[in-house]
PDB file of C-alpha atoms in Angstrom:
ATOM      1  CA  MET A   1     -16.362  68.010  77.883  1.00  0.00           C
ATOM      2  CA  GLY A   2     -19.901  69.363  77.940  1.00  0.00           C
ATOM      3  CA  ARG A   3     -18.857  72.812  76.728  1.00  0.00           C
ATOM      4  CA  ALA A   4     -19.815  74.554  73.523  1.00  0.00           C
ATOM      5  CA  LEU A   5     -17.208  75.211  70.881  1.00  0.00           C
ATOM      6  CA  VAL A   6     -16.419  78.817  70.026  1.00  0.00           C
ATOM      7  CA  TRP A   7     -14.091  79.534  67.145  1.00  0.00           C
ATOM      8  CA  ASP A   8     -12.740  82.662  65.559  1.00  0.00           C
ATOM      9  CA  ALA A   9     -11.100  82.512  62.158  1.00  0.00           C
ATOM     10  CA  THR A  10      -8.803  85.098  60.657  1.00  0.00           C
ATOM     11  CA  CYS A  11      -6.747  85.334  57.492  1.00  0.00           C
ATOM     12  CA  VAL A  12      -3.742  87.626  57.760  1.00  0.00           C
ATOM     13  CA  ASP A  13      -1.753  89.078  54.886  1.00  0.00           C
ATOM     14  CA  THR A  14       1.577  87.277  54.597  1.00  0.00           C
ATOM     15  CA  LEU A  15       3.128  90.228  52.765  1.00  0.00           C
ATOM     16  CA  ALA A  16       1.875  93.046  55.007  1.00  0.00           C
ATOM     17  CA  ALA A  17       4.649  95.387  56.094  1.00  0.00           C
ATOM     18  CA  SER A  18       3.934  94.569  59.749  1.00  0.00           C
ATOM     19  CA  HIS A  19       4.367  90.809  59.136  1.00  0.00           C
ATOM     20  CA  LEU A  20       7.134  90.774  56.527  1.00  0.00           C
ATOM     21  CA  PRO A  21      10.079  90.737  58.983  1.00  0.00           C
ATOM     22  CA  SER A  22       8.769  87.556  60.604  1.00  0.00           C
ATOM     23  CA  THR A  23       7.207  85.835  57.579  1.00  0.00           C
ATOM     24  CA  SER A  24      10.399  86.248  55.581  1.00  0.00           C
ATOM     25  CA  GLN A  25      12.223  84.262  58.274  1.00  0.00           C
ATOM     26  CA  LYS A  26       9.674  81.577  59.188  1.00  0.00           C
ATOM     27  CA  ALA A  27       6.646  80.072  57.432  1.00  0.00           C
ATOM     28  CA  ALA A  28       3.340  80.681  59.229  1.00  0.00           C
ATOM     29  CA  ALA A  29       4.831  83.344  61.492  1.00  0.00           C
ATOM     30  CA  ALA A  30       1.954  85.777  60.837  1.00  0.00           C
ATOM     31  CA  ALA A  31      -0.618  83.038  61.398  1.00  0.00           C
ATOM     32  CA  GLU A  32       1.009  82.045  64.693  1.00  0.00           C
ATOM     33  CA  SER A  33       1.037  85.670  65.796  1.00  0.00           C
ATOM     34  CA  ALA A  34      -2.645  86.115  64.871  1.00  0.00           C
ATOM     35  CA  GLN A  35      -3.494  82.910  66.725  1.00  0.00           C
ATOM     36  CA  MET A  36      -1.758  84.205  69.877  1.00  0.00           C
ATOM     37  CA  LEU A  37      -3.652  87.495  69.676  1.00  0.00           C
ATOM     38  CA  LYS A  38      -6.987  85.662  69.301  1.00  0.00           C
ATOM     39  CA  ARG A  39      -6.183  83.420  72.269  1.00  0.00           C
ATOM     40  CA  ARG A  40      -5.366  86.502  74.375  1.00  0.00           C
ATOM     41  CA  LYS A  41      -8.527  88.274  73.256  1.00  0.00           C
ATOM     42  CA  TYR A  42     -10.795  85.341  74.186  1.00  0.00           C
ATOM     43  CA  SER A  43      -8.949  84.147  77.285  1.00  0.00           C
ATOM     44  CA  VAL A  44     -11.860  85.156  79.541  1.00  0.00           C
ATOM     45  CA  ILE A  45     -14.224  82.596  77.976  1.00  0.00           C
ATOM     46  CA  CYS A  46     -11.877  79.601  78.008  1.00  0.00           C
ATOM     47  CA  ASN A  47     -13.257  78.270  81.297  1.00  0.00           C
ATOM     48  CA  ASP A  48     -16.832  78.142  79.960  1.00  0.00           C
ATOM     49  CA  TYR A  49     -16.229  77.238  76.302  1.00  0.00           C
ATOM     50  CA  VAL A  50     -13.812  75.265  74.175  1.00  0.00           C
ATOM     51  CA  PHE A  51     -12.101  77.957  72.098  1.00  0.00           C
ATOM     52  CA  ALA A  52     -10.392  77.419  68.782  1.00  0.00           C
ATOM     53  CA  ALA A  53      -8.327  80.196  67.213  1.00  0.00           C
ATOM     54  CA  LEU A  54      -8.108  79.490  63.505  1.00  0.00           C
ATOM     55  CA  ALA A  55      -5.450  81.554  61.744  1.00  0.00           C
ATOM     56  CA  PHE A  56      -4.537  81.372  58.084  1.00  0.00           C
ATOM     57  CA  GLU A  57      -2.149  83.406  55.962  1.00  0.00           C
ATOM     58  CA  SER A  58      -3.126  84.800  52.589  1.00  0.00           C
ATOM     59  CA  LEU A  59      -0.355  82.845  50.848  1.00  0.00           C
ATOM     60  CA  GLY A  60      -1.297  79.514  52.390  1.00  0.00           C
ATOM     61  CA  PRO A  61       0.335  78.709  55.772  1.00  0.00           C
ATOM     62  CA  TRP A  62      -1.880  77.712  58.711  1.00  0.00           C
ATOM     63  CA  SER A  63      -1.158  78.139  62.408  1.00  0.00           C
ATOM     64  CA  SER A  64      -0.421  75.069  64.530  1.00  0.00           C
ATOM     65  CA  ASP A  65      -3.769  75.275  66.365  1.00  0.00           C
ATOM     66  CA  THR A  66      -5.580  75.466  63.048  1.00  0.00           C
ATOM     67  CA  LYS A  67      -3.864  72.295  61.819  1.00  0.00           C
ATOM     68  CA  ASN A  68      -4.754  70.514  65.081  1.00  0.00           C
ATOM     69  CA  PHE A  69      -8.364  71.688  64.915  1.00  0.00           C
ATOM     70  CA  ILE A  70      -8.783  70.594  61.292  1.00  0.00           C
ATOM     71  CA  ASN A  71      -7.253  67.192  62.138  1.00  0.00           C
ATOM     72  CA  THR A  72      -9.716  66.793  65.016  1.00  0.00           C
ATOM     73  CA  VAL A  73     -12.644  67.689  62.768  1.00  0.00           C
ATOM     74  CA  TYR A  74     -11.299  65.277  60.147  1.00  0.00           C
ATOM     75  CA  VAL A  75     -11.214  62.403  62.644  1.00  0.00           C
ATOM     76  CA  TYR A  76     -14.764  63.194  63.725  1.00  0.00           C
ATOM     77  CA  ILE A  77     -16.037  63.336  60.131  1.00  0.00           C
ATOM     78  CA  VAL A  78     -14.465  59.987  59.252  1.00  0.00           C
ATOM     79  CA  THR A  79     -14.907  57.900  62.411  1.00  0.00           C
ATOM     80  CA  LYS A  80     -17.614  59.150  64.793  1.00  0.00           C
ATOM     81  CA  ILE A  81     -21.234  58.100  64.614  1.00  0.00           C
ATOM     82  CA  GLY A  82     -23.633  60.860  63.634  1.00  0.00           C
ATOM     83  CA  PRO A  83     -25.343  62.657  60.783  1.00  0.00           C
ATOM     84  CA  TYR A  84     -22.136  64.281  59.492  1.00  0.00           C
ATOM     85  CA  VAL A  85     -20.068  61.115  59.247  1.00  0.00           C
ATOM     86  CA  SER A  86     -18.764  60.390  55.774  1.00  0.00           C
ATOM     87  CA  GLY A  87     -16.538  57.410  56.464  1.00  0.00           C
ATOM     88  CA  ASP A  88     -14.415  58.581  53.543  1.00  0.00           C
ATOM     89  CA  PRO A  89     -10.732  58.718  54.579  1.00  0.00           C
ATOM     90  CA  ARG A  90     -10.226  61.558  52.088  1.00  0.00           C
ATOM     91  CA  ALA A  91     -12.675  63.823  53.944  1.00  0.00           C
ATOM     92  CA  GLY A  92      -9.876  65.653  55.751  1.00  0.00           C
ATOM     93  CA  ALA A  93      -8.090  66.375  52.506  1.00  0.00           C
ATOM     94  CA  TYR A  94     -11.339  67.655  50.976  1.00  0.00           C
ATOM     95  CA  LEU A  95     -11.893  69.964  53.940  1.00  0.00           C
ATOM     96  CA  ALA A  96      -8.348  71.325  53.727  1.00  0.00           C
ATOM     97  CA  GLN A  97      -8.741  71.880  49.981  1.00  0.00           C
ATOM     98  CA  ARG A  98     -12.012  73.785  50.455  1.00  0.00           C
ATOM     99  CA  LEU A  99     -10.402  76.059  53.028  1.00  0.00           C
ATOM    100  CA  SER A 100      -7.397  76.669  50.734  1.00  0.00           C
ATOM    101  CA  LEU A 101      -9.683  77.448  47.812  1.00  0.00           C
ATOM    102  CA  ALA A 102     -11.676  79.906  49.934  1.00  0.00           C
ATOM    103  CA  ILE A 103      -8.450  81.762  50.711  1.00  0.00           C
ATOM    104  CA  GLN A 104      -7.503  81.782  47.028  1.00  0.00           C
ATOM    105  CA  ARG A 105     -10.919  83.151  46.083  1.00  0.00           C
ATOM    106  CA  GLY A 106     -10.498  85.881  48.682  1.00  0.00           C
ATOM    107  CA  ASN A 107      -7.101  86.748  47.230  1.00  0.00           C
ATOM    108  CA  SER A 108      -8.629  86.900  43.731  1.00  0.00           C
ATOM    109  CA  ALA A 109     -11.440  89.149  44.939  1.00  0.00           C
ATOM    110  CA  SER A 110      -8.890  91.464  46.557  1.00  0.00           C
ATOM    111  CA  ILE A 111      -6.863  91.693  43.368  1.00  0.00           C
ATOM    112  CA  LEU A 112      -9.891  92.196  41.143  1.00  0.00           C
ATOM    113  CA  GLY A 113     -11.157  94.877  43.528  1.00  0.00           C
ATOM    114  CA  THR A 114      -8.068  96.942  42.848  1.00  0.00           C
ATOM    115  CA  MET A 115      -8.332  96.720  39.063  1.00  0.00           C
ATOM    116  CA  PRO A 116      -9.876  99.647  37.183  1.00  0.00           C
ATOM    117  CA  ILE A 117     -13.245  99.115  35.593  1.00  0.00           C
ATOM    118  CA  SER A 118     -12.626  99.106  31.874  1.00  0.00           C
ATOM    119  CA  GLU A 119     -14.036  97.350  28.837  1.00  0.00           C
ATOM    120  CA  GLN A 120     -10.460  96.926  27.616  1.00  0.00           C
ATOM    121  CA  LEU A 121      -9.812  94.437  30.436  1.00  0.00           C
ATOM    122  CA  ASP A 122     -12.811  92.199  29.627  1.00  0.00           C
ATOM    123  CA  GLY A 123     -10.667  89.717  27.703  1.00  0.00           C
ATOM    124  CA  LEU A 124      -8.006  89.371  30.413  1.00  0.00           C
ATOM    125  CA  TYR A 125      -9.979  87.215  32.808  1.00  0.00           C
ATOM    126  CA  LEU A 126     -13.145  85.207  32.972  1.00  0.00           C
ATOM    127  CA  LEU A 127     -15.481  85.369  35.904  1.00  0.00           C
TER     128      LEU A 127
END
C-alpha cells in the first residue's frame, strides 16, 4: 500500500487485579483490551501508516490482531521473494515459539527479580 509499517507491542499481566475479572471469564481478554487501547492511542497515524497493535498476555494468550499479524509475517517469510524468505513451512511456528519463549524469559526475570539475594538459594536454579 506504499505506507510504512508501525507496530507497538505490549505484554500485559494476565493475573493483574485490573484484568482478573475479565481474564477469569475469557482467554486473551487482557490482550484484547490492551490491543484496543493501543489502536485508540495511535488512531491519528492510521491514515499515513499501517499500524499493528501487538498484544500478548504474560501467561500466553495473544490478541486477535497479533495472531493475524504473525500469520501475515509467516506467509511473507515462506512465500514472498526477497532476502528474508526461508521457504520453510515451519517458519511461522518457529516465529511463534520465539515470541512465546521471550515472554517466558520475561516472566522468569520478573520472578527472579523478586527473590532475595542469598547464597543459600544458589542451588535452587541455574542461570
